[in-house]
Tab-separated table of C-alpha atoms and ligand atoms in Angstrom:
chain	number	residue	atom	x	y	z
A	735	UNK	CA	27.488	-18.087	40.097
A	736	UNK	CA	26.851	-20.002	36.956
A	737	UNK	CA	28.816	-23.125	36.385
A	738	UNK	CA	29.722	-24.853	33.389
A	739	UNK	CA	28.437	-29.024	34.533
A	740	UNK	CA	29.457	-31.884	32.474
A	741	UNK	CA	27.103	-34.465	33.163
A	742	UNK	CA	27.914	-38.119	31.951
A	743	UNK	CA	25.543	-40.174	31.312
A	744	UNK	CA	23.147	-37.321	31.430
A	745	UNK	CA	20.553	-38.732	29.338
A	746	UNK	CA	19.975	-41.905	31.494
A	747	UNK	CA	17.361	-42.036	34.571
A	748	UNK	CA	18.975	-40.308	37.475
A	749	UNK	CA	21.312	-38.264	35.269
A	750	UNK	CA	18.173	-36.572	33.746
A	751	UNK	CA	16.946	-35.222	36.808
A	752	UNK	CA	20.171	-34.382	37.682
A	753	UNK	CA	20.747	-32.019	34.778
A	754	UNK	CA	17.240	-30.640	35.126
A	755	UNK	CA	18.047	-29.451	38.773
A	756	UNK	CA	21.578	-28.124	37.703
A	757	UNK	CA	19.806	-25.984	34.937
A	758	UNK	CA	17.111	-25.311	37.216
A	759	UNK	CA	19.687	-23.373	39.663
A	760	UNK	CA	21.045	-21.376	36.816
A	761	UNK	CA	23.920	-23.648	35.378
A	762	UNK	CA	25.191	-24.263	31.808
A	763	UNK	CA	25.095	-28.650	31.851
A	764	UNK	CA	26.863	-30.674	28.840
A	765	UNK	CA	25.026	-33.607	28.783
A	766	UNK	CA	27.092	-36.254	27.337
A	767	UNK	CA	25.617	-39.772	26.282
A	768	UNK	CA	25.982	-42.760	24.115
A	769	UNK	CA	22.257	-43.250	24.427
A	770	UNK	CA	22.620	-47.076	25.225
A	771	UNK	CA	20.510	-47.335	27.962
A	772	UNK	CA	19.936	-43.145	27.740
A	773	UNK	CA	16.800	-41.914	26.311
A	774	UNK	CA	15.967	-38.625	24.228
A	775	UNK	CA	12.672	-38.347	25.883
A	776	UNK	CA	13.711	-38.352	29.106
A	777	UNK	CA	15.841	-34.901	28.217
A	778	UNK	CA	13.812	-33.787	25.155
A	779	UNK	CA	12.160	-30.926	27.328
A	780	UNK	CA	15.599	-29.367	28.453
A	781	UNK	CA	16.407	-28.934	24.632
A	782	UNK	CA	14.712	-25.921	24.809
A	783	UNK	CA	17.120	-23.828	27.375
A	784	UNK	CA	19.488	-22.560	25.122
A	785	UNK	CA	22.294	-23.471	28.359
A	786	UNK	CA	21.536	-27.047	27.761
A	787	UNK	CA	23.755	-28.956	25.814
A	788	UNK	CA	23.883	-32.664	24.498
A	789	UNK	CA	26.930	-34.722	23.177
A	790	UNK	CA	26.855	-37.749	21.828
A	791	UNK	CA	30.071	-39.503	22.917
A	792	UNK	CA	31.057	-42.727	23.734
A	793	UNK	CA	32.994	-42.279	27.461
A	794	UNK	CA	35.464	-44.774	26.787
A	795	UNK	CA	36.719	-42.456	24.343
A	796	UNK	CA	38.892	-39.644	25.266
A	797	UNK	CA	36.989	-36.452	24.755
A	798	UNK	CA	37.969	-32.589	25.550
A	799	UNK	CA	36.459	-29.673	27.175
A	800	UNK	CA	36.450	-27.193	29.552
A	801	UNK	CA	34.248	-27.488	32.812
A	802	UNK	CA	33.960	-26.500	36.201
A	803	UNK	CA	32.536	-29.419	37.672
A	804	UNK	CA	31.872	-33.254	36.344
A	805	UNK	CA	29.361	-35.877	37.805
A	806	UNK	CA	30.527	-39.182	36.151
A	807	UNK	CA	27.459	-41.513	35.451
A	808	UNK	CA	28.079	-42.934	32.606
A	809	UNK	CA	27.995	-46.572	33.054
A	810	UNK	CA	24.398	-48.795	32.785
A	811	UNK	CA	23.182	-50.041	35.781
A	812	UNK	CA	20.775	-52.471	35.214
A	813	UNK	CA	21.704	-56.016	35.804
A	814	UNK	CA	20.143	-57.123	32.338
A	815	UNK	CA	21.954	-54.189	30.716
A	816	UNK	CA	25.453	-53.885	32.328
A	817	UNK	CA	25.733	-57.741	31.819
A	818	UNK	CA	24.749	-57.684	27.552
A	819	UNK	CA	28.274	-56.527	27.172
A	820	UNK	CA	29.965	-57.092	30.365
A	821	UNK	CA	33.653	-56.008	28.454
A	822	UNK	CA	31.975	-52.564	27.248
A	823	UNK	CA	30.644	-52.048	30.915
A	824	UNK	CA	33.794	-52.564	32.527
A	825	UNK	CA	35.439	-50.090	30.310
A	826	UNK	CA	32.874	-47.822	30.641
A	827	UNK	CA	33.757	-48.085	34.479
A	828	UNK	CA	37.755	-47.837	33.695
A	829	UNK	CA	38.784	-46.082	30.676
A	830	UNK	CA	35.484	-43.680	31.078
A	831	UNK	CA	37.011	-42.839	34.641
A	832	UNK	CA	40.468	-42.152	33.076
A	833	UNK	CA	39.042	-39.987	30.042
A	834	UNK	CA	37.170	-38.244	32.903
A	835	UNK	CA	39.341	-37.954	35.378
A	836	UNK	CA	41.800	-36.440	32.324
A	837	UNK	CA	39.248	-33.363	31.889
A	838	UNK	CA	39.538	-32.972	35.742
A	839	UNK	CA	42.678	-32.463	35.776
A	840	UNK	CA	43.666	-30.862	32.665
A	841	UNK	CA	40.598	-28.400	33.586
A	842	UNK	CA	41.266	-28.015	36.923
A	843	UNK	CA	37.621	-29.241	37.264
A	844	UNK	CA	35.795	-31.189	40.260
A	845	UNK	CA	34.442	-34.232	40.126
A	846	UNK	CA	32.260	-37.044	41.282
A	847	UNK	CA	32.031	-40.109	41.100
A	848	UNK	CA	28.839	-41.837	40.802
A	849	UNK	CA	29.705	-45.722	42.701
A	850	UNK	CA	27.421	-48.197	44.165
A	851	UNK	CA	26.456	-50.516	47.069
A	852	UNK	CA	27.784	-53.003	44.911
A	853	UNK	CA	31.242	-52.507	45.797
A	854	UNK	CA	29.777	-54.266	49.154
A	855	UNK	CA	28.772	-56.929	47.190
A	856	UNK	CA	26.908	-59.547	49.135
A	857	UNK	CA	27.395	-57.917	52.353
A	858	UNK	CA	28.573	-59.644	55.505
A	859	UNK	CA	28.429	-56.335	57.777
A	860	UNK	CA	24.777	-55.208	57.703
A	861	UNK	CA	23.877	-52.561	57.345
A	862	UNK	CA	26.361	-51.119	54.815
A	863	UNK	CA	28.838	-48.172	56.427
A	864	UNK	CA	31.946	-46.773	54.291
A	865	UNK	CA	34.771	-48.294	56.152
A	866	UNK	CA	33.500	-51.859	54.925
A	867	UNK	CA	35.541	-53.545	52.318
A	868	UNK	CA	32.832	-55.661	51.208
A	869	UNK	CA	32.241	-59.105	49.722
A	870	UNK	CA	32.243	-59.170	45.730
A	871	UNK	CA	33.076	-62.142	43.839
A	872	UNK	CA	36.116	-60.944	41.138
A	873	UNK	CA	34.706	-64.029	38.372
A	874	UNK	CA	31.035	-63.103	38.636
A	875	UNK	CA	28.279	-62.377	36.107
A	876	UNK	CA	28.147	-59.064	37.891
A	877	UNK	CA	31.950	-58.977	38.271
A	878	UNK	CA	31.744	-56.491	35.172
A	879	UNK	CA	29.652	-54.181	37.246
A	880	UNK	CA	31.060	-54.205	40.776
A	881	UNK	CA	34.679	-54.418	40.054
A	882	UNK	CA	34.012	-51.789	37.523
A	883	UNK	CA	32.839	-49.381	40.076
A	884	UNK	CA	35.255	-50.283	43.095
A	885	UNK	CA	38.531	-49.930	40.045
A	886	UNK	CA	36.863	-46.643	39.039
A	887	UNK	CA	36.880	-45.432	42.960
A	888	UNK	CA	40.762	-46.646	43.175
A	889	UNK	CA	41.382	-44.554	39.762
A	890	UNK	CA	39.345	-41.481	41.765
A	891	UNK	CA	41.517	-41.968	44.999
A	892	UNK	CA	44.882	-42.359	42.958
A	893	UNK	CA	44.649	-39.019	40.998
A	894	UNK	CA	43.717	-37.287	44.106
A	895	UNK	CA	46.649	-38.496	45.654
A	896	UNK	CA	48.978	-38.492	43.072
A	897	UNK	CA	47.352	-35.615	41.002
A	898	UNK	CA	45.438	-33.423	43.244
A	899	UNK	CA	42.291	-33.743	41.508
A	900	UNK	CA	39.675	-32.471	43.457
A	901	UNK	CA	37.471	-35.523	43.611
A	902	UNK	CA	34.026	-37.099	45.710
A	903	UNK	CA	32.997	-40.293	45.746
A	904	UNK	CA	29.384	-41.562	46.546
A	905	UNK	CA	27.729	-44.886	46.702
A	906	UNK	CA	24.185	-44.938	45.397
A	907	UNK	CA	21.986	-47.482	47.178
A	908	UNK	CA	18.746	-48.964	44.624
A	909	UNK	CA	17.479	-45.383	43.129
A	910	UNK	CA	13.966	-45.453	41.862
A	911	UNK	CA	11.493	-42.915	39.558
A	912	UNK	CA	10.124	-41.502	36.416
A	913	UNK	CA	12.125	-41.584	33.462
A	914	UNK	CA	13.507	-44.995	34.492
A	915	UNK	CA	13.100	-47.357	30.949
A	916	UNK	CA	10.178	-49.531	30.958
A	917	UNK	CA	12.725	-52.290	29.917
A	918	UNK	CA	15.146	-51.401	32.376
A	919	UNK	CA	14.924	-55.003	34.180
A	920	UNK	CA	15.206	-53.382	37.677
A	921	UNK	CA	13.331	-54.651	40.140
A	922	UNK	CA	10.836	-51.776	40.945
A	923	UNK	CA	10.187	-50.490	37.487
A	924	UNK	CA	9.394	-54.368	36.184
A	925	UNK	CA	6.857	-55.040	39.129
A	926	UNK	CA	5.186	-51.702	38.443
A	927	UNK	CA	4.973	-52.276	34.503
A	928	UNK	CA	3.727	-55.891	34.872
A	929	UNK	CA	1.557	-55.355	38.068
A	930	UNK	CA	-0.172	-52.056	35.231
A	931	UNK	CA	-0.363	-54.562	32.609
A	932	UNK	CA	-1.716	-57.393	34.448
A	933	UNK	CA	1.194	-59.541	33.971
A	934	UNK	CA	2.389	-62.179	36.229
A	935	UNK	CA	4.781	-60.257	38.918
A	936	UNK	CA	8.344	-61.816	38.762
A	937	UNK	CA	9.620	-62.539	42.175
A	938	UNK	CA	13.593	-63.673	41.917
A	939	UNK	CA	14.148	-66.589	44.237
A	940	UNK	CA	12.042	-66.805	47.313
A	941	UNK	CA	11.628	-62.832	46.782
A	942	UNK	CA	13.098	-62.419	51.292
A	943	UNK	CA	16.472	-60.817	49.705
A	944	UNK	CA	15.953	-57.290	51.211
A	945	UNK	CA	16.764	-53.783	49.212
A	946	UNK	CA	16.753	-49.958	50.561
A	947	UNK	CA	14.757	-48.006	47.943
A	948	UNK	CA	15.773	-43.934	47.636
A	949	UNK	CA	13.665	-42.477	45.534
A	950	UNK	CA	15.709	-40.052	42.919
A	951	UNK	CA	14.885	-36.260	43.926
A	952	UNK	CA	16.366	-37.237	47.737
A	953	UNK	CA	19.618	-38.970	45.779
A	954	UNK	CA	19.929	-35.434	43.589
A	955	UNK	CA	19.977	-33.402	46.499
A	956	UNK	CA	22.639	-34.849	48.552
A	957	UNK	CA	24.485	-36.206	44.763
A	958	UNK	CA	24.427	-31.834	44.895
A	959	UNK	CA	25.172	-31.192	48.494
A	960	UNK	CA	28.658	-33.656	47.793
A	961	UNK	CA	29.526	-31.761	45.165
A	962	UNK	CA	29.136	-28.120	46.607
A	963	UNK	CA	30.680	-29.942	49.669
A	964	UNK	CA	34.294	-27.908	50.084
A	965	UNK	CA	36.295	-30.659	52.333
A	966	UNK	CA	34.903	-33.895	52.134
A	967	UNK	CA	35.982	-36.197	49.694
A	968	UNK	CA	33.958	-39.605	50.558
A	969	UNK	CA	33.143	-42.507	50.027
A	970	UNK	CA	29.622	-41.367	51.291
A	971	UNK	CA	27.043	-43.569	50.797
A	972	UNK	CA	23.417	-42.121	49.689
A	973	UNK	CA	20.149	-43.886	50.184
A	974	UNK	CA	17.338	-44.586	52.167
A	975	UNK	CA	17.757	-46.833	55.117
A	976	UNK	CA	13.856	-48.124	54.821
A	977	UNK	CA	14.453	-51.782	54.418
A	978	UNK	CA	11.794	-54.134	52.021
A	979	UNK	CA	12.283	-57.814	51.090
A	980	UNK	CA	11.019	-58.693	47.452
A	981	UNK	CA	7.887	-59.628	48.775
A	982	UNK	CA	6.862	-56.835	50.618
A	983	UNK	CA	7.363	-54.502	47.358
A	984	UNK	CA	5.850	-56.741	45.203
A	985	UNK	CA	2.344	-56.361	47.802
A	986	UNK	CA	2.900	-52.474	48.157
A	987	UNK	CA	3.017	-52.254	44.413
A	988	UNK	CA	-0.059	-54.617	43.876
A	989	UNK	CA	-1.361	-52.520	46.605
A	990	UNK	CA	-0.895	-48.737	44.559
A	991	UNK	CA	-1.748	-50.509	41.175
A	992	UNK	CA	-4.683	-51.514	42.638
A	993	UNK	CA	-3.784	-54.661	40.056
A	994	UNK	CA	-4.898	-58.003	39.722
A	995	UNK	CA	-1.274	-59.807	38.880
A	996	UNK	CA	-0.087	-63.081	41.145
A	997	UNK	CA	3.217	-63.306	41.910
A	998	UNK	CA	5.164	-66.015	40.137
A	999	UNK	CA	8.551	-67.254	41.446
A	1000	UNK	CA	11.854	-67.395	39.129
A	1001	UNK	CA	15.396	-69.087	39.636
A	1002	UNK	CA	17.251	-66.234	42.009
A	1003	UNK	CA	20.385	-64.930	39.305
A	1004	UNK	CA	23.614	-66.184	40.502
A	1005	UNK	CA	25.612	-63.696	42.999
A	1006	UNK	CA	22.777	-61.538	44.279
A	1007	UNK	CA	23.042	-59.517	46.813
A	1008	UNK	CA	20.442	-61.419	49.846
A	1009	UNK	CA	20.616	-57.637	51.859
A	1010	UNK	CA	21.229	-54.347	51.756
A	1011	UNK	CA	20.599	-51.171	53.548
A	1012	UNK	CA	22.456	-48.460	54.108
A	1013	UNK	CA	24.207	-46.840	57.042
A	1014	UNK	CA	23.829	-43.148	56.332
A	1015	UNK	CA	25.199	-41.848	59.556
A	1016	UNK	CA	28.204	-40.432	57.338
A	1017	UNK	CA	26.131	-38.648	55.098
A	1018	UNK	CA	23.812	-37.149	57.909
A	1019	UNK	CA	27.141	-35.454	60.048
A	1020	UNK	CA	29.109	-34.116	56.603
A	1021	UNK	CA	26.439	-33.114	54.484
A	1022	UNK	CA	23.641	-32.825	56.944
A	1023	UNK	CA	21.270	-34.758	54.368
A	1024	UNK	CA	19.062	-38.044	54.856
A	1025	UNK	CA	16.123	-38.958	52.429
A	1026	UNK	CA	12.887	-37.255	52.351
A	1027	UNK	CA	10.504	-39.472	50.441
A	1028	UNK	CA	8.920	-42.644	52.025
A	1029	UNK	CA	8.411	-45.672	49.762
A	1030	UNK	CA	4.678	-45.365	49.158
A	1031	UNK	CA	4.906	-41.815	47.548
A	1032	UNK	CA	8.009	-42.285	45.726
A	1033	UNK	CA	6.027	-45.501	44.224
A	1034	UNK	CA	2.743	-43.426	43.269
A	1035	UNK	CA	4.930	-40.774	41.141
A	1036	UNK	CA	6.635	-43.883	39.427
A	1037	UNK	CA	2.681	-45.412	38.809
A	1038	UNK	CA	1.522	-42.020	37.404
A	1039	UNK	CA	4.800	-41.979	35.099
A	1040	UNK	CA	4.401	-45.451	33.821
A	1041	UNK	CA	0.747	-44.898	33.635
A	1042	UNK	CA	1.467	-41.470	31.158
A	1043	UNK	CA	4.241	-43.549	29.208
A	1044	UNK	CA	2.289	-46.875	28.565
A	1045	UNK	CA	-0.306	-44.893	27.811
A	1046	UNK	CA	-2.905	-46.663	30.258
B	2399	NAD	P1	20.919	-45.544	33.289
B	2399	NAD	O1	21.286	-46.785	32.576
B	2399	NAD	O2	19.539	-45.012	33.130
B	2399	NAD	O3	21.941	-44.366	32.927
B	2399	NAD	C1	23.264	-44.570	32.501
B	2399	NAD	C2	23.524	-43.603	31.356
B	2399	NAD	O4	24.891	-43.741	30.943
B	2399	NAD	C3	22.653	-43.886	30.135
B	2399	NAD	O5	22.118	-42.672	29.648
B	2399	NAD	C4	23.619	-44.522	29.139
B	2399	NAD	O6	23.241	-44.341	27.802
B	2399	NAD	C5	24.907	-43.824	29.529
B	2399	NAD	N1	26.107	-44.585	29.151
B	2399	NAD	C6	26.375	-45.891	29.382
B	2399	NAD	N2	27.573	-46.222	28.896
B	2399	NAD	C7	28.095	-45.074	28.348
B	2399	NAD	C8	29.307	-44.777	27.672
B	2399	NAD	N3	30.236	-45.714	27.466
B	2399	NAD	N4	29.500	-43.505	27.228
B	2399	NAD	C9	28.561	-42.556	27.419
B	2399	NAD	N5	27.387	-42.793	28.055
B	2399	NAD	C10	27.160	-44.041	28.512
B	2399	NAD	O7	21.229	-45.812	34.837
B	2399	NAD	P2	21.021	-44.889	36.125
B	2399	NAD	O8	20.210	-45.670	37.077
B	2399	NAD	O9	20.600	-43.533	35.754
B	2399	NAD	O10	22.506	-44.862	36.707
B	2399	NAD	C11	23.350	-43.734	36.558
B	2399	NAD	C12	24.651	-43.981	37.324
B	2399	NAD	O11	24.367	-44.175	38.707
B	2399	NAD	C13	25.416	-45.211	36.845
B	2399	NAD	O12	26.791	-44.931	36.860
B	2399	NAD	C14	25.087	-46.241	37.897
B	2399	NAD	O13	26.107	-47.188	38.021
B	2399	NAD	C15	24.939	-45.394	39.147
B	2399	NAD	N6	24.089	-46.066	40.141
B	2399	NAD	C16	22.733	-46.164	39.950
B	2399	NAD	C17	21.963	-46.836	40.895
B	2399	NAD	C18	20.469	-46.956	40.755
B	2399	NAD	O14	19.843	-47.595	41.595
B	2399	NAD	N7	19.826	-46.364	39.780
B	2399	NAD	C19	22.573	-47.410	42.020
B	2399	NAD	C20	23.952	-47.310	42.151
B	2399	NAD	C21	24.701	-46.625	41.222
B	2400	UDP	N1	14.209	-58.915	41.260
B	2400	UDP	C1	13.026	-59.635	41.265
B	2400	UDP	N2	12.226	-59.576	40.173
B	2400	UDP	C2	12.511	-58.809	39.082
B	2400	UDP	C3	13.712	-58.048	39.079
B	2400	UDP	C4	14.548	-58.130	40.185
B	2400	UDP	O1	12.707	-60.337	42.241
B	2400	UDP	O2	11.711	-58.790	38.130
B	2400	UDP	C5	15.078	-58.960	42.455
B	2400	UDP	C6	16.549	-59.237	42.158
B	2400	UDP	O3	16.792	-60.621	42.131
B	2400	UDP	C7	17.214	-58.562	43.339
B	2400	UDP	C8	16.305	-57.380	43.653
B	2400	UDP	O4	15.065	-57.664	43.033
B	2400	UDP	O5	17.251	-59.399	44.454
B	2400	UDP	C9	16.829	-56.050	43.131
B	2400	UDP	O6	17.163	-56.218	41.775
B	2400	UDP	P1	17.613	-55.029	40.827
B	2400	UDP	O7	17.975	-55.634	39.516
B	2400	UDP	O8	16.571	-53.964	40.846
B	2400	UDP	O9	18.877	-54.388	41.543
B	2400	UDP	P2	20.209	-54.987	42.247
B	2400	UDP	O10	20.129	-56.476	42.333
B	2400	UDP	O11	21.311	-54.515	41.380
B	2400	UDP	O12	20.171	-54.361	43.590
C-alpha cells in the first residue's frame, strides 16, 4: 500500500538513495532539507515523479504534517561539517528529534532514528554490539556530534515509553557512495577525489586506526527492513563488519584509481575513534539482513561517480 514517508534530511547522501528506493516501491516521500550539507543534484532527478516532494525547512524548527512513517536524518555527519557549528549540530540532534518525534506522535506516525557508532565513541569493547555503553568524551570537538546522537536516542526511548510512539533506532557504521559531496571531508570520498586528481593522499595520524566501510544500497535495505520491522524497536546497529586501517584504504583506492598520489601523513584530530567494526549478529537474527557489497565494488561505483562529477 502506498505510504506517505517524511524523509529528513532527504537531500543529503544516504537520504537520497533512501527516498529514491521509497519512491521506487510506490511511496509518496516529503523530502525535507535545509540544504547545508544537502545537495539539489543529488535529488534533482526525483523532481520529476509528481509523488516526490521537497521542503525546505530547518529541523530545529517545529514543522507540521501528516505522515505515515518518518526516517530522521537530518543532522551533518561529516567531522569537518558537524564541527563548523557544533551548537547548530547539537540542536539539530535535540530539538530536530523533539519537532520530529512531535509529528510522530501527533500523527500517529512511525519513526526512525538514524544514530551512529559514535555513541561508542572510542570503543573499549571491540567489536561494537548494542548492549555497549560506549566511551565518548562529553567536552570533545566531536562532543557536538556524539552526544547529539546518544541525547536524540534517549529522546526516542522516552516518548516510547512515556508516549507510545512507535519508534526504531539504528546505528549506522562509516556509509560510503555516489552522491556523497566532493567536500564532504570523510575519509573515503577525500582519498578518492585526491588519489583522481593526483593530489597528495591525506593519511590522519599513522593512518592503523581501523573503520568498517558499508557501502549505502546494503545500509538502505536493512534502514527499510527496520522500518517495515513490526516488533523490534532497536538499537540495531547496521554496517559491514569488513575491517580496514587507513592505510589499507588509502592502497585499495590508489589501487582502483590506478593513480599516481603518495600518501602524506597529518596530525591525527583530537578524540578519534582508533577502531571500529561492527557486531551485526543483532541485525542478522531480527531482520535477517547483513551487507551485500564488498569494499572493492562499492569503491569502483564511488570512482565512476566522482569520475562523472569532476568531470575527469
Ligand atoms: P549528509 O550531510 O550528506 O546528510 C545530512 C542531511 O541533513 C543534509 O542533506 C543536510 O542538509 C540535512 N540537514 C542538516 N541539518 C539540518 C537541519 N537542521 N534541518 C534540516 N536538514 C538538515 O550526511 P549523511 O552521510 O547522508 O548522513 C545522514 C544521517 O545518517 C545523519 O543523521 C548522520 O548522522 C547519519 N549517519 C551517517 C553515517 C555515514 O557514514 N554516512 C554514519 C552514521 C550516521
Ligand atoms: N581520515 C584520514 N584522512 C582524511 C580523512 C579522514 O586519515 O583525509 C581518517 C580519520 O582521522 C579517521 C578515519 O579516517 O580516523 C575516518 O574518518 P571519517 O571522517 O571518514 O569518519 P569518522 O572518523 O567519523 O569515522
Amino acid at each position: 500500500m502506498k505510504k506517505r514517508i517524511l524523509v529528513t534530511g532527504g537531500a543529503g547522501f544516504i537520504g537520497s538513495h533512501l527516498c529514491e528506493r521509497l519512491l521506487n516501491e510506490g511511496n509518496e516521500v516529503l523530502c525535507l532539507d535545509n540544504f547545508f550539507t544537502g545537495n539539489k543534484a543529488n535529488i534533482v532527478h526525483l523532481l520529476k515523479n509528481p509523488y516526490f516532494e521537497v521542503i525546505r525547512h530547518d529541523i530545529t524548527m517545529p514543522y507540521y504534517l501528516e505522515t505515515d512513517q518518518i526516517y530522521n536524518l537530518a543532522c551533518p555527519a561529516s567531522p569537518i561539517h558537524y564541527q563548523y557549528d557544533p551548537i547548530q549540530t547539537i540542536k539539530a540532534s535535540i530539538l530536530g528529534s523533539i519537532n520530529v518525534l512531535g509529528i510522530a506522535k501527533r500523527a500517529h506516525a512511525r519513526i526512525l532514528q538514524a544514530s551512529t557508532s559514535e555513541v561508542y565513541g572510542d570503543p573499549h569493547v571491540h567489536p561494537q554490539v548494542e548492549s555497549y555503553w560506549g566511551n565518548v568524551n562529553p567536552i570533545g570537538i566531536r562532543s557536538c556530534y556524539d552526544e547529539g546522537k546518544r541525547c536524540a536516542e534517549t529522546l526516542f526511548m522516552d516518548y516510547h515509553r512515556r508516549n507510545n510512539v512507535d519508534i526504531r533506532i539504528i546505528r549506522i557504521f562509516n556509509t560510503y557512495g555516489p552522491n556523497m559531496h566532493p567536500q564532504d571531508g570523510r575519509v573515503v570520498s577525500n582519498f578518492i577525489v585526491q588519489a583522481l586528481q593526483g593530489k597528495d593522499i591525506t593519511i590522519y595520524g599513522n593512518g592503523l586506526q581501523t573503520r568498517s566501510f558499508q557501502y549505502v544500497s546494503d545500509l538502505v535495505e536493512g534502514m527499510i527492513r527496520m522500518m517495515e520491522n513490526e516488533e523490534f524497536i532497536g538499537p540495531v546497529n547496521l554496517g559491514n563488519p569488513g575491517e580496514f586501517t587507513m592505510l589499507e584504504l588509502a592502497e585499495k583506492v590508489i589501487h582502483l584509481t590506478g593513480s599516481k598520489s603518495k600518501l602524506v601523513f597529518m596530525p591525527l584530530p583530537a578524540d578519534d575513534p582508533t577502531q571500529r567494526r561492527p557486531d551485526i549478529s543483532l541485525a542478522k537474527e531480527k531482520l535477517k539482513w547483513e551487507p551485500t557489497i564488498a569494499l572493492e565494488d562499492g569503491l569502483k561505483e564511488t570512482i565512476k561517480y566522482f569520475k562523472r562529477i569532476l568531470d575527469l
